Structures are given as C-alpha cells and as structure tokens.
Amino acid sequence: MTYEVQPGPPQRGRFPAGRGRRGLPSLWVPALALAFIQVAGSSVAGRHQTLRVDLDWLGYLLLLAGPALLLLRRRKPVEVAAAVAVVTLLYTVLGYPYGPVFASLVVSFFSAVAAGHRRAVLVIAGSAFAAHTLVGEWLYRWLPPSGDSRTSWQELSGAAAWLLAVLAGAELFRVRRERIARERRERAEAERRQVDEERMRIARELHDVLAHSISLINVQAGVALALMDERPEQARTALTTIKAASKEALGEVRQVLSTLRAPGEAPRAPAPGLDRLPELLEQAASAGLRTEVSVEGEQVPLPPGADLAAFRIVQEALTNVVRHSGSRTARIALGYLPGCVQVQVDDEGPAVAGGESGGGNGLVGMRERAAALGGTVETGLRPDGGFHVLARLPSAPPSPRRNRRPQSRPPPVPPPPRPHRPSRPKAAPGRGDARSGSKNSGRSSSTSSNSNSSKEPPAVQARTGQPG
C-alpha cells in the first residue's frame, strides 16, 4: 500500500513545494546574466554613439531595473511585461545610448506569452510602439539629446518588424512549450496505463492459477478426509493429486512474480497454451469432472497472447464448473475459424445450492483477457439449467506462422471413415460426432489424439468434429 503526501499551503519565509531550490537558480541566473549584458553592452555601445546622452546613475539604474523586474515574471507575467516596457521606453526617451537594453523586454514578452497572456502582450507591445512613434515623430524636439532629428519611416518600419519578430518568436515558443508539455503528459499517461494493464494482467494470472489449483485442492482434500479410514489407497491418491496441484500452482505463481522482480528479463518458462490442454483435463478428471473435447477446423499455431487467453478461459470455465455446478461433465469445443479461434465450454448444471456465486473476478477476467486482444466473451445460463461460455479470440494469419513451429502443429484431421462408426448418428454442426464408445477409432485417425492418448485419463472423452 502506498501513501501520497498532499502538499500543504506554503509557509511564510519558505518556497512552495517543488519550487524552492529548483526555481531559485532559474530566476536569478537569467536576471544576473541579462543585467551584466545590458550594462556592459550599453557601456561599450555608448562610446560609439557620440550624439546620445552619456550613461549616468539614472541610466545604469534603468538598465538594472529591467532584469530586476524579471524576478517576478512567473508570479505576475503581465505586470512585469508592462513595467519592463515602461522602463525600456523611459531609457530611450531620455536619450541614453542604444544597446542590449531590449533584452529584458524580449524575455518579459516570451514569459507572458508562454503563460497564456497573448492578448495582453499584444496590447502592451502596441502601446509601446505607439509611444515610441509619438516620441520619434513629434516629442523629440523637447526631449534629450539636443539636436536630435526626426525618426524616419524606415527606422519605424524596422522597429515594427523587429517587434513583430519578437511576438512571433514568443508565439512559437509558447506552441513548442505546450507541445512538449502535452507530449510529456501523454507519455506519463501511457506509462501509467501500461502499469495498470500490467497490474491487471498479473492479477488475472494469479486469480486463474490460484482459483483453479485451490479448487482442485479443496475437492481432493474433501475426498481424502472422507476416505482416509475406509479406503486409504484412494485417500493417498487424492493427497498425491493435492501435492501435484500445489506444486504446479507454486511454479506458475513463481513465474508470475518473477516478472515483478526482473521486468526486463525473459520468462524462464513458456506461458501455458492450448498445447497443455491435456494436462488441464487430467487435473479436472482428478477432481471428478469428466470432459468431452471437440475440435473443428484446421488447427494452427496461435499468437502467444491468444494461446494463453484461450487456455486461461478454459481453465477458469472448468474451475467454475467444479465450484458452482452440480454437473460432473463439461463439453469443450475448439473452433479454428478464418481469422479467429472460438472456445466454447458448456455444462449441464444445475448450479449447486449454497455454493459460491457472485462476487468473483473469473468472468470479468475472461472478458478483460478477450478485450485486450480484440475478442469477445459471452456467458449465460442455458435453457436446460447449465452454463455457457463462448469466447472468440483473433488469430494471426496461418501463412506467416507455418514455418515457425511446424513440430507443434498436427496435420489436418481427415474425415473419419464411415465403416468405423456405423452405429453413431450424425452429430449436430459445431458439436462433434464421437463419444466414448467410438473414441478409440477416432484416435486412430487423428495424429494429435495419437500423441496424447497415453496421457488422457479414463474420465476424459475426446470427440473430434468436422469443419463447418
């Protein structure tokens, strides 16, 4: 659990939080640099402007007043821009030599525009230019230096162009600063969103692993307690199942937690996928749940995300059957359709009276997994009282993946010959056409079933349907 300290009101004599030590150099250093540039530059420039008034104490005071006012540009940007404009205009009206005295005016305009006061800066700049024009065209006769001539229109046009260039540069500075701030906010939001998504992913993984394993452990513990005195051999088998389930759960939890300790490293073990479906069915059989599996379409390798999501959805659906349903049979249908894979899990119900219901995150986790990949999950009650889970997950095109994992993709399942199933009626589309009575003949015609026939428990019934 983390706690965030809320910043309180700044105390007297102290800087606000986050601006004390970092804000002080950014204010004083530019002001001192501008003061040195204006004083030194104007002193040097005054030696070559014999017609202008020599710098005295008032001239140096005006040169230092602009940089001093810039210390308040963050708190009062408009007022500082207006004051610096007045100081600069007063310096030129008194006839002091031209030089870098306008540097403070440029900085004040940039600061005010960047703070969002563009209209106020336009008014200040227009007023300053109007006053400069008034002095240069009419009031120069009564103002120092003596013998000064009228300002030409070329000089006024140059001053206007310079002022427009300053305002345009300030606007570009504001736009660039806002873009940088926006990109920084978007980057922070993206990082925060990635952290939230990773946290939700880890929470889903832990929920699926722990809920499935603990449900099996709970069932087998009840069996062991019931048969410990009368049938110790079966109790020993149940305890062995508990040991295996807990060991597997610890391994998967350790794998999930390893991503928190070393997020940059690759996982030490591959993520589970549909290739581990026989192990999942074996665990379900040890908990007393009989499963019937049907596969439609040409089985193709799935992307890691879709493969993991399909496995977790089947795992969570079987866990819900064990925990919430009175049925001891679940039907799993895998459909490899163009562009997507369809996972369907059904049980005949009914729901267990007094069992756990609601308040869990299993169905929510299914939907979140599918939505993260651009898929959908549909859940609901069936007319016969059972429960229905149907997930559709996008799959990558099979052509670019055919040469990547050829050893894990079995060849297409051919249609089973009719002489092997003379007594079985034709199954409905999407459900398969073999049950336990013909699973031996079905396995002889399927490469994938042959490879897993020695691993499937007696309670697992496999049936392979035809592509629709």
Short mmCIF file of C-alpha atoms in Angstrom, two decimals, residues 118-378:
data_model
loop_
_atom_site.label_atom_id
_atom_site.label_comp_id
_atom_site.label_asym_id
_atom_site.label_seq_id
_atom_site.Cartn_x
_atom_site.Cartn_y
_atom_site.Cartn_z
CA ARG A 118 -1.02 36.69 -25.59
CA ARG A 119 -3.64 39.44 -25.92
CA ALA A 120 -2.22 41.41 -23.01
CA VAL A 121 1.25 41.25 -24.58
CA LEU A 122 -0.15 42.45 -27.90
CA VAL A 123 -1.74 45.44 -26.15
CA ILE A 124 1.49 46.23 -24.30
CA ALA A 125 3.60 45.89 -27.46
CA GLY A 126 1.20 48.07 -29.46
CA SER A 127 1.18 50.73 -26.75
CA ALA A 128 4.98 50.74 -26.53
CA PHE A 129 5.33 51.07 -30.32
CA ALA A 130 2.75 53.87 -30.39
CA ALA A 131 4.65 55.75 -27.67
CA HIS A 132 7.94 55.21 -29.50
CA THR A 133 6.38 56.57 -32.70
CA LEU A 134 4.96 59.57 -30.87
CA VAL A 135 8.34 60.42 -29.37
CA GLY A 136 10.26 59.88 -32.60
CA GLU A 137 7.85 61.90 -34.77
CA TRP A 138 6.75 64.80 -32.53
CA LEU A 139 8.09 64.90 -28.98
CA TYR A 140 11.78 64.54 -29.87
CA ARG A 141 12.10 68.37 -30.05
CA TRP A 142 11.63 68.77 -26.31
CA LEU A 143 13.47 65.63 -25.20
CA PRO A 144 17.17 64.85 -24.92
CA PRO A 145 19.55 64.69 -26.62
CA SER A 146 19.60 68.19 -28.02
CA GLY A 147 19.76 68.41 -31.77
CA ASP A 148 18.10 65.05 -32.28
CA SER A 149 16.38 64.61 -35.64
CA ARG A 150 13.05 63.13 -36.58
CA THR A 151 12.79 59.37 -36.81
CA SER A 152 12.44 58.20 -40.39
CA TRP A 153 9.75 55.85 -41.60
CA GLN A 154 12.42 53.31 -42.45
CA GLU A 155 13.53 53.26 -38.83
CA LEU A 156 9.92 52.94 -37.65
CA SER A 157 9.33 50.10 -40.11
CA GLY A 158 12.44 48.35 -38.83
CA ALA A 159 11.28 48.76 -35.24
CA ALA A 160 7.83 47.41 -36.15
CA ALA A 161 9.36 44.44 -37.97
CA TRP A 162 11.62 43.72 -35.01
CA LEU A 163 8.66 43.89 -32.63
CA LEU A 164 6.59 41.55 -34.83
CA ALA A 165 9.50 39.12 -34.99
CA VAL A 166 9.70 39.13 -31.18
CA LEU A 167 5.97 38.48 -30.87
CA ALA A 168 6.13 35.70 -33.49
CA GLY A 169 9.06 34.10 -31.68
CA ALA A 170 7.16 34.29 -28.39
CA GLU A 171 4.17 32.59 -30.00
CA LEU A 172 6.35 29.83 -31.44
CA PHE A 173 7.96 29.41 -28.04
CA ARG A 174 4.53 29.05 -26.46
CA VAL A 175 3.37 26.49 -29.03
CA ARG A 176 6.54 24.45 -28.65
CA ARG A 177 6.33 24.59 -24.88
CA GLU A 178 2.71 23.45 -24.91
CA ARG A 179 3.55 20.62 -27.31
CA ILE A 180 6.37 19.43 -25.07
CA ALA A 181 4.10 19.59 -22.04
CA ARG A 182 1.35 17.71 -23.89
CA GLU A 183 3.78 15.02 -25.06
CA ARG A 184 5.08 14.70 -21.53
CA ARG A 185 1.55 14.28 -20.16
CA GLU A 186 0.68 11.75 -22.85
CA ARG A 187 3.87 9.83 -22.13
CA ALA A 188 3.11 9.84 -18.41
CA GLU A 189 -0.45 8.70 -19.08
CA ALA A 190 0.79 5.94 -21.38
CA GLU A 191 3.26 4.76 -18.74
CA ARG A 192 0.55 4.85 -16.10
CA ARG A 193 -1.80 2.96 -18.40
CA GLN A 194 0.88 0.34 -19.07
CA VAL A 195 1.45 -0.06 -15.34
CA ASP A 196 -2.30 -0.51 -14.79
CA GLU A 197 -2.56 -3.03 -17.62
CA GLU A 198 0.41 -4.98 -16.28
CA ARG A 199 -1.08 -4.93 -12.80
CA MET A 200 -4.40 -6.22 -14.15
CA ARG A 201 -2.61 -8.89 -16.17
CA ILE A 202 -0.73 -10.14 -13.11
CA ALA A 203 -3.94 -10.05 -11.07
CA ARG A 204 -5.73 -12.13 -13.71
CA GLU A 205 -2.87 -14.63 -13.88
CA LEU A 206 -2.76 -15.03 -10.10
CA HIS A 207 -6.53 -15.35 -9.89
CA ASP A 208 -6.71 -18.00 -12.60
CA VAL A 209 -3.80 -20.02 -11.22
CA LEU A 210 -4.85 -19.88 -7.58
CA ALA A 211 -8.58 -20.31 -8.15
CA HIS A 212 -8.09 -23.40 -10.32
CA SER A 213 -5.45 -25.05 -8.14
CA ILE A 214 -7.12 -24.28 -4.82
CA SER A 215 -10.46 -25.55 -6.13
CA LEU A 216 -8.83 -28.86 -7.05
CA ILE A 217 -7.03 -28.99 -3.72
CA ASN A 218 -10.29 -28.32 -1.90
CA VAL A 219 -12.10 -31.13 -3.73
CA GLN A 220 -9.28 -33.62 -3.25
CA ALA A 221 -8.89 -32.68 0.42
CA GLY A 222 -12.57 -33.45 0.96
CA VAL A 223 -12.15 -36.80 -0.78
CA ALA A 224 -9.08 -37.62 1.30
CA LEU A 225 -10.87 -36.81 4.56
CA ALA A 226 -13.88 -38.91 3.59
CA LEU A 227 -11.87 -41.95 2.52
CA MET A 228 -8.94 -41.79 4.92
CA ASP A 229 -10.31 -44.52 7.24
CA GLU A 230 -12.27 -46.72 4.85
CA ARG A 231 -10.16 -46.52 1.65
CA PRO A 232 -6.68 -45.33 2.48
CA GLU A 233 -5.42 -46.12 -1.04
CA GLN A 234 -7.85 -43.65 -2.62
CA ALA A 235 -7.06 -41.12 0.09
CA ARG A 236 -3.38 -41.49 -0.81
CA THR A 237 -4.25 -40.84 -4.47
CA ALA A 238 -6.15 -37.70 -3.50
CA LEU A 239 -3.21 -36.47 -1.44
CA THR A 240 -0.89 -37.13 -4.37
CA THR A 241 -3.16 -35.03 -6.57
CA ILE A 242 -3.09 -32.26 -3.95
CA LYS A 243 0.70 -32.34 -3.93
CA ALA A 244 0.91 -32.16 -7.73
CA ALA A 245 -1.66 -29.34 -7.97
CA SER A 246 0.04 -27.30 -5.26
CA LYS A 247 3.44 -27.80 -6.88
CA GLU A 248 2.16 -26.63 -10.24
CA ALA A 249 0.41 -23.63 -8.65
CA LEU A 250 3.60 -22.63 -6.86
CA GLY A 251 5.55 -22.87 -10.11
CA GLU A 252 3.12 -20.67 -12.01
CA VAL A 253 2.90 -18.14 -9.17
CA ARG A 254 6.69 -18.03 -9.03
CA GLN A 255 6.78 -17.41 -12.77
CA VAL A 256 4.28 -14.55 -12.48
CA LEU A 257 6.11 -12.97 -9.56
CA SER A 258 9.45 -13.24 -11.36
CA THR A 259 8.19 -10.63 -13.84
CA LEU A 260 7.85 -8.20 -10.93
CA ARG A 261 11.40 -8.78 -9.69
CA ALA A 262 13.02 -8.63 -13.12
CA PRO A 263 10.63 -6.99 -15.60
CA GLY A 264 13.28 -6.72 -18.30
CA GLU A 265 14.22 -10.40 -18.37
CA ALA A 266 12.58 -13.05 -20.48
CA PRO A 267 10.40 -15.59 -18.65
CA ARG A 268 12.23 -18.76 -17.65
CA ALA A 269 9.33 -21.00 -18.71
CA PRO A 270 6.97 -20.59 -21.67
CA ALA A 271 3.49 -19.32 -20.98
CA PRO A 272 0.84 -22.06 -20.97
CA GLY A 273 -1.29 -22.52 -24.05
CA LEU A 274 -3.71 -24.95 -25.62
CA ASP A 275 -0.87 -27.44 -26.03
CA ARG A 276 -1.22 -28.02 -22.27
CA LEU A 277 -4.93 -28.73 -22.52
CA PRO A 278 -4.44 -32.50 -21.84
CA GLU A 279 -2.78 -31.66 -18.51
CA LEU A 280 -5.68 -29.38 -17.63
CA LEU A 281 -8.19 -32.09 -18.50
CA GLU A 282 -6.25 -34.58 -16.41
CA GLN A 283 -6.44 -32.26 -13.41
CA ALA A 284 -10.16 -31.80 -13.97
CA ALA A 285 -10.59 -35.60 -14.15
CA SER A 286 -8.77 -35.99 -10.83
CA ALA A 287 -11.38 -33.65 -9.33
CA GLY A 288 -14.18 -35.87 -10.65
CA LEU A 289 -15.03 -33.76 -13.71
CA ARG A 290 -15.46 -35.63 -16.99
CA THR A 291 -14.69 -33.61 -20.12
CA GLU A 292 -15.59 -34.04 -23.76
CA VAL A 293 -13.43 -32.18 -26.28
CA SER A 294 -14.25 -31.44 -29.91
CA VAL A 295 -12.03 -29.63 -32.41
CA GLU A 296 -13.33 -28.05 -35.60
CA GLY A 297 -11.24 -26.67 -38.42
CA GLU A 298 -7.56 -26.91 -39.19
CA GLN A 299 -5.55 -26.49 -36.03
CA VAL A 300 -2.99 -23.70 -36.47
CA PRO A 301 -0.47 -22.12 -34.08
CA LEU A 302 -1.90 -19.14 -32.23
CA PRO A 303 -0.14 -15.95 -31.13
CA PRO A 304 1.21 -16.23 -27.57
CA GLY A 305 -1.39 -13.82 -26.21
CA ALA A 306 -4.35 -15.59 -27.81
CA ASP A 307 -2.96 -19.02 -26.90
CA LEU A 308 -2.59 -18.04 -23.24
CA ALA A 309 -6.02 -16.38 -23.16
CA ALA A 310 -7.70 -19.46 -24.65
CA PHE A 311 -6.02 -21.73 -22.10
CA ARG A 312 -6.94 -19.48 -19.17
CA ILE A 313 -10.55 -19.19 -20.33
CA VAL A 314 -10.91 -22.97 -20.49
CA GLN A 315 -9.18 -23.26 -17.12
CA GLU A 316 -11.48 -20.71 -15.48
CA ALA A 317 -14.58 -22.26 -17.06
CA LEU A 318 -13.68 -25.72 -15.75
CA THR A 319 -12.93 -24.24 -12.34
CA ASN A 320 -16.37 -22.66 -12.27
CA VAL A 321 -17.95 -25.98 -13.20
CA VAL A 322 -16.16 -27.69 -10.31
CA ARG A 323 -17.07 -24.96 -7.84
CA HIS A 324 -20.55 -23.88 -8.88
CA SER A 325 -22.20 -26.64 -10.92
CA GLY A 326 -23.76 -29.92 -9.94
CA SER A 327 -22.85 -31.43 -13.29
CA ARG A 328 -19.81 -33.67 -13.46
CA THR A 329 -19.48 -33.35 -17.23
CA ALA A 330 -18.18 -30.41 -19.25
CA ARG A 331 -18.06 -30.09 -23.02
CA ILE A 332 -15.22 -28.13 -24.64
CA ALA A 333 -15.42 -27.11 -28.29
CA LEU A 334 -12.45 -25.52 -30.06
CA GLY A 335 -13.16 -23.98 -33.45
CA TYR A 336 -10.37 -22.71 -35.71
CA LEU A 337 -12.22 -20.26 -37.93
CA PRO A 338 -10.74 -17.86 -40.50
CA GLY A 339 -9.12 -15.05 -38.55
CA CYS A 340 -10.20 -16.22 -35.09
CA VAL A 341 -10.33 -19.14 -32.71
CA GLN A 342 -13.56 -19.99 -30.89
CA VAL A 343 -13.55 -21.53 -27.41
CA GLN A 344 -16.80 -22.89 -26.02
CA VAL A 345 -17.33 -24.58 -22.64
CA ASP A 346 -20.75 -25.91 -21.57
CA ASP A 347 -22.05 -27.84 -18.59
CA GLU A 348 -25.47 -29.28 -17.96
CA GLY A 349 -25.89 -27.79 -14.49
CA PRO A 350 -27.74 -27.11 -12.34
CA ALA A 351 -25.99 -24.67 -10.04
CA VAL A 352 -25.02 -26.06 -6.65
CA ALA A 353 -27.38 -24.86 -3.93
CA GLY A 354 -25.48 -22.88 -1.31
CA GLY A 355 -22.34 -22.80 -3.40
CA GLU A 356 -20.25 -19.74 -4.09
CA SER A 357 -21.81 -17.41 -6.57
CA GLY A 358 -21.15 -13.82 -7.45
CA GLY A 359 -18.52 -11.54 -6.10
CA GLY A 360 -15.74 -13.26 -8.04
CA ASN A 361 -13.48 -12.00 -10.79
CA GLY A 362 -13.43 -15.07 -13.02
CA LEU A 363 -15.95 -13.96 -15.65
CA VAL A 364 -14.65 -10.40 -15.51
CA GLY A 365 -11.13 -11.70 -16.07
CA MET A 366 -12.29 -13.68 -19.10
CA ARG A 367 -13.82 -10.60 -20.68
CA GLU A 368 -10.75 -8.50 -19.89
CA ARG A 369 -8.44 -11.06 -21.46
CA ALA A 370 -10.52 -11.23 -24.62
CA ALA A 371 -11.00 -7.45 -24.84
CA ALA A 372 -7.24 -6.88 -24.51
CA LEU A 373 -6.77 -8.93 -27.69
CA GLY A 374 -9.78 -7.50 -29.53
CA GLY A 375 -12.01 -10.52 -28.86
CA THR A 376 -15.29 -11.13 -27.07
CA VAL A 377 -16.66 -13.44 -24.38
CA GLU A 378 -20.31 -14.40 -24.00
#
